[in-house]
Amino acid sequence: MKTIIVVGNGMVGYKFCEKLVSREEGKQFKLLVFGEEPRAAYDRVHLSEYFENQDAKALELAPLTWYAENNIDLIVNERVTDIHRSKKSITTASDQEFFYDHLVLATGSVPFVPPINGVEKEGVFVYRTIEDLESMLSYAEKIKKENKIGKAAILGGGLLGLEAGKAVMDMGLEPHVVEYAPKLMPRQLDSRSSNVLKLTLESTGMNIHLGKATNKILGNGSITGLDFGEDDMLNVDMLVISAGIRPRDELGKTCNLEMGVRGGIVVDDKMRTSDPNIYAIGEVALYNQMIYGLVAPGYEMAEVAVNQILQKEVLMQQHIDMSTKLKLIGVDVASFGIPYMPADKGLSIIYENKTKGVYKRINVSHDGKTLLGGIMVGDAEDYSILHQMYLNNIPLPENAEELIVGARGEGGSPFGSAMDLPDDAVICSCEAVTKGAICCSVLEDGNETVKAVAKATKATSGCGGCKPMVADLVKESLKTLGKTVKERICEHFDFSRQELFDIVKLRDIKDYYELLDAVGTGHGCEVCKPTIAAIFASLHNETANRQETIQDTNDRFLANIQRNGTYSVVPRVAGGEITPKQLIAIGSIAQKYDLYTKITGGQRIDMFGAKLHELPLIWEALIKEGFETGQAYGKSLRTVKSCVGSTWCRYGMDESVSFAVEIENRYKGIRSPHKFKGGVSGCIRECAEARGKDFGFIAVEGGWNVYVGGNGGASPKHAELLAEKVDKATAIKYVDRFIMYYIKTAQPLQRTAPWLEKLEGGITYLQNVVINDSLGIADELDQEMQALVDSYKCEWKEAVETPEIRERYTHFVNSDETDSNIEFVALREQKMPKEWA
């Protein structure tokens, strides 16, 4: 047998092996793989997830048994030191020699460490391997023992630098990102998008320092700070260097392969080096005078090298797409094509909302017909389809701005369907899976779920960014077969939430297990139980107290559990209006039980740190003072935010506070597929941010404008205009119907914005249902809403006054003892949970 030696067992080296053994012709080769690290290949793209559970196996691309099953000899913890081209052999650090017919160099890259004075000090790390992370964790623990609030700097504000910043936050250290350039992610973002990202990251607790050149690392033996010159210093206890990468090309140099001027082993479009028996793939390969630091080009190189060795004429494409989408500390960031350009090359359409941390830019040709690239920060939900439009040169719609601000008028999507893409459109760039392959997997191979398609094609198995589009293609492909695409909630009920809602209503079922016996199978799960609990609540206004075993943890105890096992207490403060007497009462109760208190963005007061056994005692005291549950734990109305309106404000067009109080008291306790929020602004200055809520009212000359389907969160959406210049009673009637229609038809855990977005016909259809009664259900919706309003009761009052419910609030089922493991540390003049070891 011929022998292939692969040097490097990173993601690209592993992908070469995987692609080779999947081919029948690959069985004629003996495969020998060397890895320097002490473990098999793992997923570096999701390296920061190691901080969640410190489970290296969770990152494995394949277990060791996979190598054995595919007759691959994997030698870990062994460095290859020399290549002897004349003998076609390699030698290792342990002085062993191995011979090859084909040699594949997949040695990847190493972090670039700038030549800064003091870089050798203790406490300075790079961010590349699991071993690096383990060393950082160990050092972080040492810092925290010596210093309650340790600080760590990250040198570099690019992709990897911000990932390292997230890692530092996860370690419980105060993060400081130091970037030489005047903006974050200088290769991917323009100045405005970088500024939006900076503001968003700073709001999460990350400190950003731009335009800083580090001259010296301070400290005697161990790092104590960074010196930027001219008395500009930053005191830190740790430094993580993430200032770029350099190819691991030393083997190419020592055996005289052709090298790039600035490093990298030169390869052609067959991935061959200057020696036809040696291939280079991944970050060590210099192709088109470029080192490509993304996983997708590396995987394509692996595919090309496999085909060349198997004597198949597959070439590397000339243009490498460097588009990317990722989530940085919960913030979506994406760029594709040409992210930014001078005006002579094209024109830009920009949408920016600093209050929501959203920036979108698309670059189009001068004739407005071609998409050239774009940037998205804060909301990258439409990245996949925009990327496909760019890759496949799909003509732009007449109003190209709708691609980033949403469709207007009839409410249809400006993108069309994923099925409109050509069959050769690459949907999963990590695995180079086309639209045609995905549809074929459904239409011809009978794979009818995303999971089955992923297993067959490997689509979604890389970064996962293509999953929404794969799901759309699977769904649309099934429709072409004439198959009903069922949105069933789980394997225990072969029904959608809407169908179960109707079953429960028509059969008047009021017990979970009665429903399970009637139309379900098995014993249920954590998906269907809370979904059906919400249906009972929406239909019968049943509180979470009656069937506590089917509730989420938060609903079971009527409080949000916090990260140290304590709970939050959130009384309702309708419209944000509270009397001095009530303020004093909250202060006294919080002081008595030593609770951390905070005023929220929803205009109410949260109290944190209550132990389980204290919850009934705290609520008993609050109820005596006239408070009731704020249901911060429930999938229900949270708050109705208001400005002071015409009561106090000289610009006020109407009395927004009274309206907000009325609305919040009307909808309090109503359960729905997801939480929902409202807002009432007394004028178009919009101080209550009503258009960022699930429903909102804005006072204008001649009445109230009514908006629906807005959301904040990770994918913020502006609410759409449902009706304008209507009186208060009409505005309430329309929102009543909107909420009830949403409750009846939405999927579990679906916010109003994506529900409205997926509603065929969009806002126009909703207007016909709610205002014009096109379905003939308006009276039914009105009656159902009024029944919910009339049957409200405070869950916490019920819990406090019912002995058998109150008995649930104990830490242990067989003891009255409290939980002694809960610990707090000081935070300014209050307290916070102690970090877990």
Short mmCIF file of C-alpha atoms in Angstrom, two decimals, residues 98-271:
data_model
loop_
_atom_site.label_atom_id
_atom_site.label_comp_id
_atom_site.label_asym_id
_atom_site.label_seq_id
_atom_site.Cartn_x
_atom_site.Cartn_y
_atom_site.Cartn_z
CA PHE A 98 8.80 7.27 8.65
CA PHE A 99 8.55 7.02 4.85
CA TYR A 100 5.81 8.44 2.65
CA ASP A 101 4.53 8.41 -0.90
CA HIS A 102 2.55 11.60 -0.34
CA LEU A 103 3.14 14.11 2.45
CA VAL A 104 0.41 16.55 3.57
CA LEU A 105 1.49 19.48 5.72
CA ALA A 106 -1.41 20.73 7.86
CA THR A 107 0.65 22.34 10.59
CA GLY A 108 -1.61 25.38 10.84
CA SER A 109 -0.39 28.49 12.56
CA VAL A 110 0.85 29.89 15.85
CA PRO A 111 -0.19 33.10 17.58
CA PHE A 112 1.92 36.10 16.66
CA VAL A 113 3.65 37.45 19.77
CA PRO A 114 4.89 41.02 19.21
CA PRO A 115 8.44 41.76 20.40
CA ILE A 116 7.32 43.77 23.43
CA ASN A 117 9.72 44.29 26.33
CA GLY A 118 8.56 42.01 29.18
CA VAL A 119 6.54 39.54 27.10
CA GLU A 120 8.24 36.63 28.87
CA LYS A 121 6.76 37.54 32.27
CA GLU A 122 4.53 35.20 34.23
CA GLY A 123 0.85 35.84 33.55
CA VAL A 124 1.27 36.43 29.80
CA PHE A 125 -0.59 33.89 27.64
CA VAL A 126 -1.60 33.16 24.07
CA TYR A 127 -5.09 31.90 23.13
CA ARG A 128 -4.79 28.92 20.82
CA THR A 129 -5.06 25.47 22.43
CA ILE A 130 -6.91 23.71 25.23
CA GLU A 131 -3.62 23.68 27.14
CA ASP A 132 -3.46 27.47 26.79
CA LEU A 133 -6.95 27.72 28.26
CA GLU A 134 -6.12 25.40 31.14
CA SER A 135 -3.05 27.51 31.99
CA MET A 136 -5.17 30.67 31.88
CA LEU A 137 -7.80 29.14 34.17
CA SER A 138 -5.18 28.07 36.68
CA TYR A 139 -3.61 31.53 36.72
CA ALA A 140 -7.02 33.22 37.00
CA GLU A 141 -7.76 31.19 40.13
CA LYS A 142 -4.46 32.35 41.60
CA ILE A 143 -5.36 35.99 40.83
CA LYS A 144 -8.79 35.70 42.42
CA LYS A 145 -7.32 34.27 45.61
CA GLU A 146 -5.02 37.29 45.90
CA ASN A 147 -7.34 39.93 44.47
CA LYS A 148 -11.15 39.91 44.59
CA ILE A 149 -11.55 41.72 41.26
CA GLY A 150 -8.67 40.69 39.01
CA LYS A 151 -8.09 42.42 35.69
CA ALA A 152 -6.96 40.86 32.43
CA ALA A 153 -5.94 42.61 29.21
CA ILE A 154 -6.35 41.16 25.74
CA LEU A 155 -3.84 42.44 23.20
CA GLY A 156 -5.76 42.59 19.94
CA GLY A 157 -9.30 43.64 19.04
CA GLY A 158 -9.87 41.31 16.10
CA LEU A 159 -12.02 38.18 15.95
CA LEU A 160 -9.75 36.08 18.16
CA GLY A 161 -9.12 38.96 20.54
CA LEU A 162 -12.80 39.47 21.25
CA GLU A 163 -13.21 35.69 21.67
CA ALA A 164 -10.40 35.85 24.22
CA GLY A 165 -12.22 38.74 25.90
CA LYS A 166 -15.26 36.52 26.33
CA ALA A 167 -12.99 33.82 27.80
CA VAL A 168 -11.58 36.29 30.33
CA MET A 169 -15.11 37.31 31.36
CA ASP A 170 -16.03 33.65 31.80
CA MET A 171 -13.05 33.28 34.13
CA GLY A 172 -14.47 35.98 36.38
CA LEU A 173 -11.86 38.62 35.54
CA GLU A 174 -12.45 42.21 34.46
CA PRO A 175 -11.66 42.29 30.70
CA HIS A 176 -9.73 45.05 28.93
CA VAL A 177 -9.33 44.78 25.14
CA VAL A 178 -6.34 46.75 23.86
CA GLU A 179 -6.24 47.42 20.10
CA TYR A 180 -3.55 49.30 18.17
CA ALA A 181 -5.98 50.35 15.42
CA PRO A 182 -8.60 53.09 16.02
CA LYS A 183 -11.44 50.53 15.71
CA LEU A 184 -12.38 46.97 16.62
CA MET A 185 -12.17 44.19 14.01
CA PRO A 186 -10.36 46.53 11.59
CA ARG A 187 -10.34 43.98 8.75
CA GLN A 188 -14.07 43.28 8.84
CA LEU A 189 -15.82 46.44 10.07
CA ASP A 190 -16.04 50.08 9.11
CA SER A 191 -15.72 52.82 11.73
CA ARG A 192 -19.46 53.19 12.41
CA SER A 193 -20.14 49.48 12.81
CA SER A 194 -17.05 49.14 14.96
CA ASN A 195 -18.35 51.93 17.20
CA VAL A 196 -21.75 50.22 17.56
CA LEU A 197 -19.97 46.97 18.48
CA LYS A 198 -17.77 48.85 20.95
CA LEU A 199 -20.75 50.45 22.70
CA THR A 200 -22.58 47.12 22.86
CA LEU A 201 -19.58 45.25 24.27
CA GLU A 202 -18.97 47.99 26.81
CA SER A 203 -22.56 47.62 28.01
CA THR A 204 -21.76 43.97 28.87
CA GLY A 205 -18.86 45.00 31.11
CA MET A 206 -16.00 44.80 28.63
CA ASN A 207 -13.52 47.69 28.61
CA ILE A 208 -12.23 48.75 25.17
CA HIS A 209 -9.01 50.70 24.64
CA LEU A 210 -8.43 51.76 21.00
CA GLY A 211 -5.41 53.36 19.36
CA LYS A 212 -3.05 51.98 22.01
CA ALA A 213 0.50 50.84 21.25
CA THR A 214 1.92 48.71 24.06
CA ASN A 215 5.55 49.70 24.69
CA LYS A 216 6.30 47.58 27.73
CA ILE A 217 4.84 44.92 29.99
CA LEU A 218 5.28 46.02 33.59
CA GLY A 219 6.06 43.88 36.61
CA ASN A 220 8.87 42.17 38.44
CA GLY A 221 8.68 38.54 37.35
CA SER A 222 4.88 38.64 37.01
CA ILE A 223 2.83 41.09 34.95
CA THR A 224 1.35 44.06 36.82
CA GLY A 225 0.38 46.29 33.91
CA LEU A 226 0.86 47.65 30.40
CA ASP A 227 2.80 50.80 29.54
CA PHE A 228 1.53 52.74 26.51
CA GLY A 229 4.02 55.60 26.87
CA GLU A 230 3.67 59.20 28.02
CA ASP A 231 2.47 58.18 31.51
CA ASP A 232 -0.39 56.18 29.99
CA MET A 233 -0.64 52.84 31.79
CA LEU A 234 -3.17 50.11 32.48
CA ASN A 235 -2.89 48.00 35.63
CA VAL A 236 -3.71 44.34 34.92
CA ASP A 237 -2.97 40.94 36.48
CA MET A 238 -2.97 38.91 33.27
CA LEU A 239 -2.35 39.45 29.57
CA VAL A 240 -3.73 37.34 26.71
CA ILE A 241 -2.02 38.02 23.39
CA SER A 242 -4.24 37.70 20.34
CA ALA A 243 -2.50 39.87 17.80
CA GLY A 244 -2.84 37.65 14.74
CA ILE A 245 -1.29 34.42 13.50
CA ARG A 246 1.86 33.26 11.74
CA PRO A 247 1.99 30.07 9.65
CA ARG A 248 3.80 27.06 11.16
CA ASP A 249 6.06 26.80 8.12
CA GLU A 250 9.39 25.80 9.68
CA LEU A 251 9.30 22.33 8.09
CA GLY A 252 8.97 23.93 4.65
CA LYS A 253 11.97 26.16 5.33
CA THR A 254 14.23 23.37 6.56
CA CYS A 255 13.60 21.22 3.47
CA ASN A 256 13.85 24.16 1.04
CA LEU A 257 10.30 24.28 -0.25
CA GLU A 258 9.32 27.52 -1.99
CA MET A 259 8.28 29.99 0.71
CA GLY A 260 6.42 33.29 0.73
CA VAL A 261 8.35 36.47 1.45
CA ARG A 262 6.42 36.95 4.72
CA GLY A 263 6.03 33.25 5.47
CA GLY A 264 3.79 30.42 4.38
CA ILE A 265 4.50 27.47 2.07
CA VAL A 266 3.64 28.39 -1.52
CA VAL A 267 1.04 26.12 -3.15
CA ASP A 268 -0.70 26.02 -6.53
CA ASP A 269 -4.38 25.45 -7.24
CA LYS A 270 -3.81 21.72 -6.67
CA MET A 271 -2.44 22.39 -3.18
#
